[in-house]
C-alpha cells in the first residue's frame, strides 16, 4: 500500500477542499505526467470520457498521450462541492491540436481520496468546444495559473 501523504487530508473543510483543488490544478498545469501521477494511489481507477484507466502507471501513460495531443494546455478547476473524502469539481481547459485548431474543453470530475490524501477514484465527463483563437481566455505563461487570474466563475464559464 502506498503511504505517501498528500495534504490536505480528508475529511476536508471548506478551506482544505479549495486548497486540494488548486493543488490539483497546479499539478495538471505543469503538464508533467510523472508529477501528476504521484497524486493518485498505485491502484487508482479512472473513467476519463470513454476510457477506463487502472493504476498509476496507466495514468502516467494516459497523461503523456494527452499532453502530446493537447498543446499549450491551460486549465482552471473550481470546487463544486465536497463531503468527507469526496469532491465534485468543474473545470475548463484550453488547448490546440497540431493543426492549430483551438478548443475549450469543459467538464466535471468526481474525486474520492484515501486517508493519505491520494486520489483513489476519478470520474471525468468532458466535452470539447472548438473555438477560434481570438475567443481564448487563458493567456498566462505555461505552468501555474497566476493568483490574480480570474477563475471559472469570474470568466463566466
N, CA and C atoms as an extended XYZ file, in Angstrom:
471
Properties=species:S:1:pos:R:3:atomname:S:1:resname:S:1:resid:I:1 pbc="F F F"
N         0.844       -1.178        0.000 N   UNK     1
C         0.000        0.000        0.000 CA  UNK     1
C         0.889        1.241        0.000 C   UNK     1
N         0.516        2.245       -0.768 N   UNK     2
C         1.251        3.500       -0.857 CA  UNK     2
C         0.897        4.354        0.358 C   UNK     2
N         1.901        4.714        1.154 N   UNK     3
C         1.630        5.510        2.358 CA  UNK     3
C         2.156        6.934        2.254 C   UNK     3
N         2.488        7.378        1.057 N   UNK     4
C         2.892        8.759        0.867 CA  UNK     4
C         1.693        9.652        1.148 C   UNK     4
N         1.883       10.673        1.965 N   UNK     5
C         0.775       11.577        2.251 CA  UNK     5
C         0.815       12.778        1.326 C   UNK     5
N        -0.386       13.174        0.894 N   UNK     6
C        -0.560       14.338        0.018 CA  UNK     6
C        -1.560       15.278        0.669 C   UNK     6
N        -1.095       16.105        1.618 N   UNK     7
C        -2.021       17.038        2.272 CA  UNK     7
C        -2.591       18.030        1.268 C   UNK     7
N        -3.728       18.594        1.590 N   UNK     8
C        -4.535       18.342        2.776 CA  UNK     8
C        -5.221       16.971        2.712 C   UNK     8
N        -5.464       16.443        3.910 N   UNK     9
C        -6.024       15.104        4.046 CA  UNK     9
C        -7.515       15.178        4.382 C   UNK     9
N        -8.267       14.159        3.974 N   UNK    10
C        -9.670       14.112        4.385 CA  UNK    10
C        -9.776       13.757        5.865 C   UNK    10
N       -10.895       14.118        6.463 N   UNK    11
C       -12.063       14.780        5.897 CA  UNK    11
C       -11.754       16.259        5.639 C   UNK    11
N       -12.278       16.771        4.535 N   UNK    12
C       -11.970       18.118        4.102 CA  UNK    12
C       -12.863       19.155        4.779 C   UNK    12
N       -12.297       20.327        4.930 N   UNK    13
C       -13.022       21.521        5.367 CA  UNK    13
C       -13.235       22.385        4.127 C   UNK    13
N       -14.039       23.439        4.206 N   UNK    14
C       -14.161       24.316        3.037 CA  UNK    14
C       -12.798       24.841        2.550 C   UNK    14
N       -11.937       25.212        3.474 N   UNK    15
C       -10.633       25.753        3.105 CA  UNK    15
C        -9.719       24.677        2.516 C   UNK    15
N        -9.679       23.504        3.150 N   UNK    16
C        -8.776       22.462        2.656 CA  UNK    16
C        -9.266       21.875        1.331 C   UNK    16
N       -10.577       21.861        1.104 N   UNK    17
C       -11.110       21.378       -0.175 CA  UNK    17
C       -10.685       22.312       -1.311 C   UNK    17
N       -10.809       23.623       -1.095 N   UNK    18
C       -10.377       24.594       -2.108 CA  UNK    18
C        -8.876       24.452       -2.350 C   UNK    18
N        -8.107       24.272       -1.289 N   UNK    19
C        -6.658       24.105       -1.432 CA  UNK    19
C        -6.329       22.843       -2.237 C   UNK    19
N        -7.040       21.750       -1.979 N   UNK    20
C        -6.785       20.492       -2.686 CA  UNK    20
C        -7.054       20.655       -4.185 C   UNK    20
N        -8.124       21.357       -4.524 N   UNK    21
C        -8.462       21.585       -5.929 CA  UNK    21
C        -7.379       22.428       -6.601 C   UNK    21
N        -6.920       23.480       -5.917 N   UNK    22
C        -5.883       24.337       -6.511 CA  UNK    22
C        -4.574       23.570       -6.687 C   UNK    22
N        -4.226       22.722       -5.739 N   UNK    23
C        -3.016       21.915       -5.879 CA  UNK    23
C        -3.115       20.980       -7.083 C   UNK    23
N        -4.306       20.412       -7.293 N   UNK    24
C        -4.507       19.551       -8.463 CA  UNK    24
C        -4.382       20.368       -9.749 C   UNK    24
N        -5.010       21.541       -9.777 N   UNK    25
C        -4.905       22.413      -10.959 CA  UNK    25
C        -3.442       22.745      -11.252 C   UNK    25
N        -2.712       23.126      -10.221 N   UNK    26
C        -1.304       23.485      -10.406 CA  UNK    26
C        -0.505       22.318      -10.979 C   UNK    26
N        -0.737       21.128      -10.445 N   UNK    27
C        -0.011       19.958      -10.927 CA  UNK    27
C        -0.337       19.687      -12.398 C   UNK    27
N        -1.623       19.694      -12.744 N   UNK    28
C        -2.007       19.432      -14.132 CA  UNK    28
C        -1.457       20.506      -15.065 C   UNK    28
N        -1.389       21.746      -14.634 N   UNK    29
C        -0.831       22.803      -15.477 CA  UNK    29
C         0.671       22.656      -15.672 C   UNK    29
N         1.322       21.835      -14.867 N   UNK    30
C         2.743       21.550      -15.094 CA  UNK    30
C         2.941       20.693      -16.344 C   UNK    30
N         1.900       19.970      -16.718 N   UNK    31
C         1.944       19.040      -17.848 CA  UNK    31
C         3.069       18.028      -17.690 C   UNK    31
N         3.314       17.620      -16.461 N   UNK    32
C         4.350       16.646      -16.132 CA  UNK    32
C         3.663       15.357      -15.673 C   UNK    32
N         3.530       14.361      -16.561 N   UNK    33
C         2.806       13.143      -16.201 CA  UNK    33
C         3.341       12.445      -14.955 C   UNK    33
N         4.649       12.435      -14.772 N   UNK    34
C         5.221       11.774      -13.598 CA  UNK    34
C         4.805       12.500      -12.321 C   UNK    34
N         4.882       13.817      -12.324 N   UNK    35
C         4.486       14.607      -11.151 CA  UNK    35
C         3.002       14.431      -10.846 C   UNK    35
N         2.169       14.561      -11.875 N   UNK    36
C         0.727       14.475      -11.678 CA  UNK    36
C         0.334       13.091      -11.156 C   UNK    36
N         0.924       12.052      -11.706 N   UNK    37
C         0.532       10.688      -11.337 CA  UNK    37
C         0.793       10.374       -9.867 C   UNK    37
N         1.709       11.090       -9.228 N   UNK    38
C         2.020       10.827       -7.823 CA  UNK    38
C         0.898       11.226       -6.869 C   UNK    38
N        -0.100       11.967       -7.354 N   UNK    39
C        -1.244       12.349       -6.522 CA  UNK    39
C        -2.289       11.238       -6.437 C   UNK    39
N        -2.077       10.139       -7.157 N   UNK    40
C        -3.041        9.050       -7.239 CA  UNK    40
C        -2.486        7.790       -6.585 C   UNK    40
N        -3.365        6.973       -6.034 N   UNK    41
C        -2.927        5.707       -5.444 CA  UNK    41
C        -2.360        4.810       -6.546 C   UNK    41
N        -1.540        3.852       -6.144 N   UNK    42
C        -0.973        2.902       -7.108 CA  UNK    42
C        -2.067        2.179       -7.886 C   UNK    42
N        -3.210        1.939       -7.235 N   UNK    43
C        -4.309        1.207       -7.871 CA  UNK    43
C        -5.499        2.109       -8.208 C   UNK    43
N        -5.231        3.395       -8.371 N   UNK    44
C        -6.285        4.353       -8.684 CA  UNK    44
C        -7.063        3.915       -9.922 C   UNK    44
N        -8.361        4.202       -9.906 N   UNK    45
C        -9.230        3.867      -11.046 CA  UNK    45
C        -9.834        5.151      -11.592 C   UNK    45
N        -9.790        5.282      -12.904 N   UNK    46
C       -10.325        6.455      -13.584 CA  UNK    46
C       -11.332        6.040      -14.641 C   UNK    46
N       -12.302        6.920      -14.844 N   UNK    47
C       -13.051        6.940      -16.099 CA  UNK    47
C       -12.846        8.342      -16.629 C   UNK    47
N       -12.227        8.434      -17.785 N   UNK    48
C       -11.963        9.719      -18.431 CA  UNK    48
C       -12.609        9.675      -19.808 C   UNK    48
N       -13.703       10.422      -19.956 N   UNK    49
C       -14.515       10.348      -21.176 CA  UNK    49
C       -15.007        8.914      -21.310 C   UNK    49
N       -14.565        8.193      -22.340 N   UNK    50
C       -14.992        6.808      -22.531 CA  UNK    50
C       -13.881        5.810      -22.191 C   UNK    50
N       -12.789        6.300      -21.676 N   UNK    51
C       -11.635        5.452      -21.393 CA  UNK    51
C       -11.597        5.092      -19.910 C   UNK    51
N       -11.332        3.824      -19.626 N   UNK    52
C       -11.175        3.342      -18.256 CA  UNK    52
C        -9.698        3.078      -18.023 C   UNK    52
N        -9.169        3.651      -16.941 N   UNK    53
C        -7.732        3.619      -16.678 CA  UNK    53
C        -7.523        3.067      -15.277 C   UNK    53
N        -6.646        2.088      -15.161 N   UNK    54
C        -6.387        1.440      -13.877 CA  UNK    54
C        -4.914        1.540      -13.513 C   UNK    54
N        -4.629        2.202      -12.401 N   UNK    55
C        -3.289        2.229      -11.852 CA  UNK    55
C        -2.454        3.425      -12.267 C   UNK    55
N        -1.501        3.731      -11.394 N   UNK    56
C        -0.659        4.914      -11.584 CA  UNK    56
C         0.140        4.869      -12.876 C   UNK    56
N         0.658        3.714      -13.231 N   UNK    57
C         1.438        3.626      -14.474 CA  UNK    57
C         0.567        3.910      -15.686 C   UNK    57
N        -0.656        3.405      -15.697 N   UNK    58
C        -1.575        3.667      -16.810 CA  UNK    58
C        -1.968        5.145      -16.836 C   UNK    58
N        -2.094        5.757      -15.664 N   UNK    59
C        -2.391        7.193      -15.584 CA  UNK    59
C        -1.251        7.979      -16.213 C   UNK    59
N        -0.023        7.622      -15.864 N   UNK    60
C         1.146        8.317      -16.424 CA  UNK    60
C         1.161        8.188      -17.954 C   UNK    60
N         0.897        7.002      -18.467 N   UNK    61
C         0.881        6.795      -19.919 CA  UNK    61
C        -0.247        7.604      -20.566 C   UNK    61
N        -1.419        7.614      -19.941 N   UNK    62
C        -2.548        8.390      -20.453 CA  UNK    62
C        -2.194        9.874      -20.526 C   UNK    62
N        -1.629       10.410      -19.446 N   UNK    63
C        -1.296       11.837      -19.417 CA  UNK    63
C        -0.225       12.196      -20.444 C   UNK    63
N         0.709       11.302      -20.673 N   UNK    64
C         1.727       11.526      -21.700 CA  UNK    64
C         1.062       11.649      -23.072 C   UNK    64
N         0.155       10.730      -23.391 N   UNK    65
C        -0.581       10.800      -24.664 CA  UNK    65
C        -1.396       12.081      -24.752 C   UNK    65
N        -2.078       12.406      -23.653 N   UNK    66
C        -2.946       13.591      -23.614 CA  UNK    66
C        -2.161       14.846      -23.972 C   UNK    66
N        -1.049       15.082      -23.278 N   UNK    67
C        -0.317       16.331      -23.473 CA  UNK    67
C         0.547       16.332      -24.726 C   UNK    67
N         0.714       15.186      -25.360 N   UNK    68
C         1.328       15.170      -26.686 CA  UNK    68
C         0.331       15.614      -27.748 C   UNK    68
N        -0.957       15.478      -27.456 N   UNK    69
C        -2.026       15.882      -28.384 CA  UNK    69
C        -2.550       17.275      -28.063 C   UNK    69
N        -2.763       17.568      -26.787 N   UNK    70
C        -3.379       18.825      -26.348 CA  UNK    70
C        -2.269       19.838      -26.049 C   UNK    70
N        -1.909       20.605      -27.058 N   UNK    71
C        -0.765       21.513      -26.981 CA  UNK    71
C        -1.157       22.845      -26.347 C   UNK    71
N        -0.191       23.473      -25.688 N   UNK    72
C        -0.397       24.755      -24.995 CA  UNK    72
C        -1.586       24.694      -24.031 C   UNK    72
N        -1.700       23.568      -23.360 N   UNK    73
C        -2.762       23.277      -22.405 CA  UNK    73
C        -2.727       24.252      -21.229 C   UNK    73
N        -3.897       24.825      -20.899 N   UNK    74
C        -4.085       25.691      -19.726 CA  UNK    74
C        -5.405       25.290      -19.076 C   UNK    74
N        -5.403       25.064      -17.774 N   UNK    75
C        -6.547       24.512      -17.056 CA  UNK    75
C        -6.929       25.382      -15.868 C   UNK    75
N        -8.239       25.508      -15.643 N   UNK    76
C        -8.762       26.089      -14.405 CA  UNK    76
C        -9.753       25.103      -13.817 C   UNK    76
N        -9.596       24.797      -12.533 N   UNK    77
C       -10.518       23.930      -11.799 CA  UNK    77
C       -11.226       24.754      -10.740 C   UNK    77
N       -12.440       24.344      -10.381 N   UNK    78
C       -13.207       25.028       -9.345 CA  UNK    78
C       -13.984       23.989       -8.542 C   UNK    78
N       -13.929       24.125       -7.240 N   UNK    79
C       -14.673       23.227       -6.360 CA  UNK    79
C       -16.165       23.433       -6.560 C   UNK    79
N       -16.894       22.351       -6.709 N   UNK    80
C       -18.350       22.398       -6.833 CA  UNK    80
C       -18.998       22.024       -5.506 C   UNK    80
N       -18.434       21.001       -4.841 N   UNK    81
C       -18.941       20.566       -3.549 CA  UNK    81
C       -18.039       19.481       -2.984 C   UNK    81
N       -18.234       19.180       -1.697 N   UNK    82
C       -17.412       18.142       -1.066 CA  UNK    82
C       -18.140       17.591        0.155 C   UNK    82
N       -17.706       16.406        0.566 N   UNK    83
C       -18.149       15.795        1.815 CA  UNK    83
C       -17.136       14.726        2.190 C   UNK    83
N       -16.666       14.788        3.419 N   UNK    84
C       -15.724       13.800        3.947 CA  UNK    84
C       -14.507       13.650        3.032 C   UNK    84
N       -14.421       12.534        2.274 N   UNK    85
C       -13.256       12.278        1.419 CA  UNK    85
C       -13.593       12.356       -0.068 C   UNK    85
N       -14.707       13.016       -0.397 N   UNK    86
C       -15.127       13.116       -1.795 CA  UNK    86
C       -15.327       14.562       -2.201 C   UNK    86
N       -15.082       14.812       -3.508 N   UNK    87
C       -15.266       16.161       -4.055 CA  UNK    87
C       -15.902       16.075       -5.429 C   UNK    87
N       -16.629       17.121       -5.753 N   UNK    88
C       -17.099       17.354       -7.118 CA  UNK    88
C       -16.419       18.634       -7.591 C   UNK    88
N       -15.834       18.566       -8.765 N   UNK    89
C       -15.044       19.670       -9.305 CA  UNK    89
C       -15.494       19.919      -10.737 C   UNK    89
N       -15.594       21.193      -11.100 N   UNK    90
C       -15.820       21.528      -12.503 CA  UNK    90
C       -14.564       22.185      -13.036 C   UNK    90
N       -14.372       22.085      -14.338 N   UNK    91
C       -13.146       22.614      -14.923 CA  UNK    91
C       -13.380       23.015      -16.366 C   UNK    91
N       -12.461       23.803      -16.864 N   UNK    92
C       -12.387       24.119      -18.292 CA  UNK    92
C       -10.919       24.301      -18.633 C   UNK    92
N       -10.527       23.779      -19.779 N   UNK    93
C        -9.155       23.991      -20.226 CA  UNK    93
C        -9.141       24.328      -21.701 C   UNK    93
N        -8.110       25.057      -22.094 N   UNK    94
C        -7.918       25.430      -23.484 CA  UNK    94
C        -6.661       24.764      -24.014 C   UNK    94
N        -6.706       24.423      -25.292 N   UNK    95
C        -5.590       23.748      -25.947 CA  UNK    95
C        -5.779       23.827      -27.450 C   UNK    95
N        -4.724       23.490      -28.181 N   UNK    96
C        -4.852       23.380      -29.634 CA  UNK    96
C        -4.198       22.094      -30.092 C   UNK    96
N        -4.632       21.633      -31.256 N   UNK    97
C        -4.033       20.431      -31.832 CA  UNK    97
C        -2.837       20.824      -32.695 C   UNK    97
N        -2.212       19.821      -33.315 N   UNK    98
C        -1.013       20.107      -34.104 CA  UNK    98
C        -1.320       20.814      -35.421 C   UNK    98
N        -2.602       20.997      -35.738 N   UNK    99
C        -3.000       21.780      -36.912 CA  UNK    99
C        -3.343       23.217      -36.546 C   UNK    99
N        -3.233       23.557      -35.259 N   UNK   100
C        -3.508       24.920      -34.815 CA  UNK   100
C        -4.966       25.200      -34.511 C   UNK   100
N        -5.816       24.170      -34.491 N   UNK   101
C        -7.227       24.346      -34.142 CA  UNK   101
C        -7.371       24.391      -32.628 C   UNK   101
N        -8.049       25.441      -32.133 N   UNK   102
C        -8.205       25.654      -30.695 CA  UNK   102
C        -9.513       25.049      -30.184 C   UNK   102
N        -9.462       24.630      -28.915 N   UNK   103
C       -10.610       24.039      -28.238 CA  UNK   103
C       -10.669       24.536      -26.807 C   UNK   103
N       -11.881       24.601      -26.281 N   UNK   104
C       -12.077       24.744      -24.840 CA  UNK   104
C       -12.844       23.495      -24.418 C   UNK   104
N       -12.259       22.757      -23.508 N   UNK   105
C       -12.862       21.513      -23.016 CA  UNK   105
C       -13.446       21.790      -21.646 C   UNK   105
N       -14.734       21.454      -21.500 N   UNK   106
C       -15.470       21.671      -20.256 CA  UNK   106
C       -15.758       20.319      -19.619 C   UNK   106
N       -15.761       20.289      -18.297 N   UNK   107
C       -16.104       19.017      -17.686 CA  UNK   107
C       -16.348       19.103      -16.203 C   UNK   107
N       -16.725       17.942      -15.690 N   UNK   108
C       -16.962       17.725      -14.266 CA  UNK   108
C       -16.210       16.475      -13.855 C   UNK   108
N       -15.692       16.514      -12.637 N   UNK   109
C       -14.995       15.356      -12.093 CA  UNK   109
C       -15.572       15.029      -10.730 C   UNK   109
N       -15.595       13.751      -10.438 N   UNK   110
C       -15.892       13.260       -9.096 CA  UNK   110
C       -14.618       12.615       -8.583 C   UNK   110
N       -14.217       13.024       -7.384 N   UNK   111
C       -12.965       12.534       -6.801 CA  UNK   111
C       -13.249       11.825       -5.488 C   UNK   111
N       -12.498       10.749       -5.240 N   UNK   112
C       -12.532       10.065       -3.943 CA  UNK   112
C       -11.086        9.845       -3.493 C   UNK   112
N       -10.805       10.215       -2.246 N   UNK   113
C        -9.449       10.149       -1.704 CA  UNK   113
C        -9.330        9.072       -0.642 C   UNK   113
N        -8.120        8.531       -0.507 N   UNK   114
C        -7.852        7.633        0.615 CA  UNK   114
C        -7.434        8.467        1.826 C   UNK   114
N        -7.149        7.805        2.927 N   UNK   115
C        -6.818        8.511        4.166 CA  UNK   115
C        -5.503        9.270        4.105 C   UNK   115
N        -4.674        8.991        3.081 N   UNK   116
C        -3.386        9.669        2.917 CA  UNK   116
C        -3.484       10.870        1.971 C   UNK   116
N        -4.694       11.171        1.506 N   UNK   117
C        -4.879       12.300        0.605 CA  UNK   117
C        -4.584       11.989       -0.847 C   UNK   117
N        -4.368       10.714       -1.163 N   UNK   118
C        -4.160       10.297       -2.544 CA  UNK   118
C        -5.511        9.984       -3.177 C   UNK   118
N        -5.673       10.353       -4.426 N   UNK   119
C        -6.936       10.102       -5.099 CA  UNK   119
C        -6.983        8.643       -5.543 C   UNK   119
N        -8.019        7.957       -5.108 N   UNK   120
C        -8.146        6.546       -5.496 CA  UNK   120
C        -9.182        6.341       -6.597 C   UNK   120
N       -10.012        7.358       -6.825 N   UNK   121
C       -11.012        7.245       -7.892 CA  UNK   121
C       -11.260        8.622       -8.495 C   UNK   121
N       -11.341        8.643       -9.831 N   UNK   122
C       -11.621        9.869      -10.582 CA  UNK   122
C       -12.564        9.510      -11.718 C   UNK   122
N       -13.680       10.203      -11.767 N   UNK   123
C       -14.651       10.007      -12.842 CA  UNK   123
C       -14.807       11.361      -13.524 C   UNK   123
N       -14.481       11.413      -14.818 N   UNK   124
C       -14.500       12.686      -15.545 CA  UNK   124
C       -15.405       12.594      -16.765 C   UNK   124
N       -16.255       13.594      -16.901 N   UNK   125
C       -17.077       13.780      -18.094 CA  UNK   125
C       -16.626       15.076      -18.746 C   UNK   125
N       -16.302       15.019      -20.044 N   UNK   126
C       -15.662       16.151      -20.711 CA  UNK   126
C       -16.259       16.337      -22.104 C   UNK   126
N       -16.477       17.587      -22.467 N   UNK   127
C       -16.940       17.955      -23.807 CA  UNK   127
C       -15.980       18.981      -24.388 C   UNK   127
N       -15.680       18.837      -25.669 N   UNK   128
C       -14.770       19.748      -26.364 CA  UNK   128
C       -15.562       20.707      -27.238 C   UNK   128
N       -15.273       21.998      -27.111 N   UNK   129
C       -15.902       23.027      -27.932 CA  UNK   129
C       -14.829       23.655      -28.814 C   UNK   129
N       -14.936       23.521      -30.138 N   UNK   130
C       -13.982       24.234      -30.998 CA  UNK   130
C       -14.165       25.740      -30.808 C   UNK   130
N       -13.063       26.461      -30.689 N   UNK   131
C       -13.097       27.919      -30.566 CA  UNK   131
C       -12.094       28.506      -31.547 C   UNK   131
N       -12.283       29.768      -31.878 N   UNK   132
C       -11.264       30.465      -32.666 CA  UNK   132
C       -10.265       31.056      -31.680 C   UNK   132
N        -9.063       31.248      -32.137 N   UNK   133
C        -8.004       31.710      -31.235 CA  UNK   133
C        -8.374       33.013      -30.535 C   UNK   133
N        -9.119       33.880      -31.192 N   UNK   134
C        -9.496       35.157      -30.580 CA  UNK   134
C       -10.515       34.992      -29.445 C   UNK   134
N       -11.126       33.816      -29.313 N   UNK   135
C       -12.060       33.550      -28.212 CA  UNK   135
C       -11.375       32.964      -26.985 C   UNK   135
N       -10.076       32.773      -27.045 N   UNK   136
C        -9.353       32.236      -25.885 CA  UNK   136
C        -9.469       33.183      -24.698 C   UNK   136
N        -9.420       32.599      -23.498 N   UNK   137
C        -9.499       33.379      -22.263 CA  UNK   137
C        -8.300       33.147      -21.341 C   UNK   137
N        -7.475       32.154      -21.649 N   UNK   138
C        -6.353       31.782      -20.782 CA  UNK   138
C        -5.045       32.163      -21.477 C   UNK   138
N        -4.344       33.154      -20.923 N   UNK   139
C        -3.146       33.655      -21.584 CA  UNK   139
C        -1.898       33.661      -20.709 C   UNK   139
N        -1.935       33.033      -19.552 N   UNK   140
C        -0.745       33.062      -18.706 CA  UNK   140
C         0.346       32.178      -19.299 C   UNK   140
N         1.605       32.425      -18.928 N   UNK   141
C         2.700       31.575      -19.418 CA  UNK   141
C         2.503       30.132      -18.959 C   UNK   141
N         3.104       29.205      -19.666 N   UNK   142
C         2.991       27.785      -19.307 CA  UNK   142
C         3.296       27.599      -17.827 C   UNK   142
N         2.528       26.735      -17.186 N   UNK   143
C         2.712       26.454      -15.772 CA  UNK   143
C         1.543       26.937      -14.947 C   UNK   143
N         1.810       27.230      -13.692 N   UNK   144
C         0.778       27.588      -12.719 CA  UNK   144
C         0.007       28.845      -13.129 C   UNK   144
N        -1.308       28.788      -12.960 N   UNK   145
C        -2.149       29.967      -13.211 CA  UNK   145
C        -1.832       31.011      -12.154 C   UNK   145
N        -1.569       32.251      -12.544 N   UNK   146
C        -1.288       33.306      -11.563 CA  UNK   146
C        -2.474       33.498      -10.608 C   UNK   146
N        -2.157       33.838       -9.366 N   UNK   147
C        -3.196       34.022       -8.347 CA  UNK   147
C        -4.192       35.107       -8.723 C   UNK   147
N        -3.771       36.098       -9.489 N   UNK   148
C        -4.685       37.188       -9.844 CA  UNK   148
C        -5.448       36.931      -11.144 C   UNK   148
N        -5.260       35.758      -11.757 N   UNK   149
C        -6.016       35.426      -12.968 CA  UNK   149
C        -7.422       34.991      -12.575 C   UNK   149
N        -8.457       35.463      -13.274 N   UNK   150
C        -9.828       35.080      -12.927 CA  UNK   150
C       -10.035       33.564      -12.985 C   UNK   150
N       -10.949       33.091      -12.133 N   UNK   151
C       -11.351       31.695      -12.150 CA  UNK   151
C       -12.522       31.486      -13.090 C   UNK   151
N       -13.064       30.290      -13.079 N   UNK   152
C       -14.169       29.940      -13.996 CA  UNK   152
C       -15.383       30.837      -13.804 C   UNK   152
N       -15.809       31.034      -12.567 N   UNK   153
C       -16.993       31.847      -12.307 CA  UNK   153
C       -16.766       33.277      -12.776 C   UNK   153
N       -15.590       33.832      -12.448 N   UNK   154
C       -15.285       35.213      -12.843 CA  UNK   154
C       -15.238       35.376      -14.367 C   UNK   154
N       -14.861       34.317      -15.073 N   UNK   155
C       -14.782       34.364      -16.537 CA  UNK   155
C       -16.138       34.063      -17.200 C   UNK   155
N       -17.133       33.764      -16.397 N   UNK   156
C       -18.447       33.424      -16.942 CA  UNK   156
C       -18.515       32.045      -17.532 C   UNK   156
N       -17.613       31.179      -17.116 N   UNK   157
C       -17.570       29.803      -17.628 CA  UNK   157
C       -18.202       28.867      -16.600 C   UNK   157
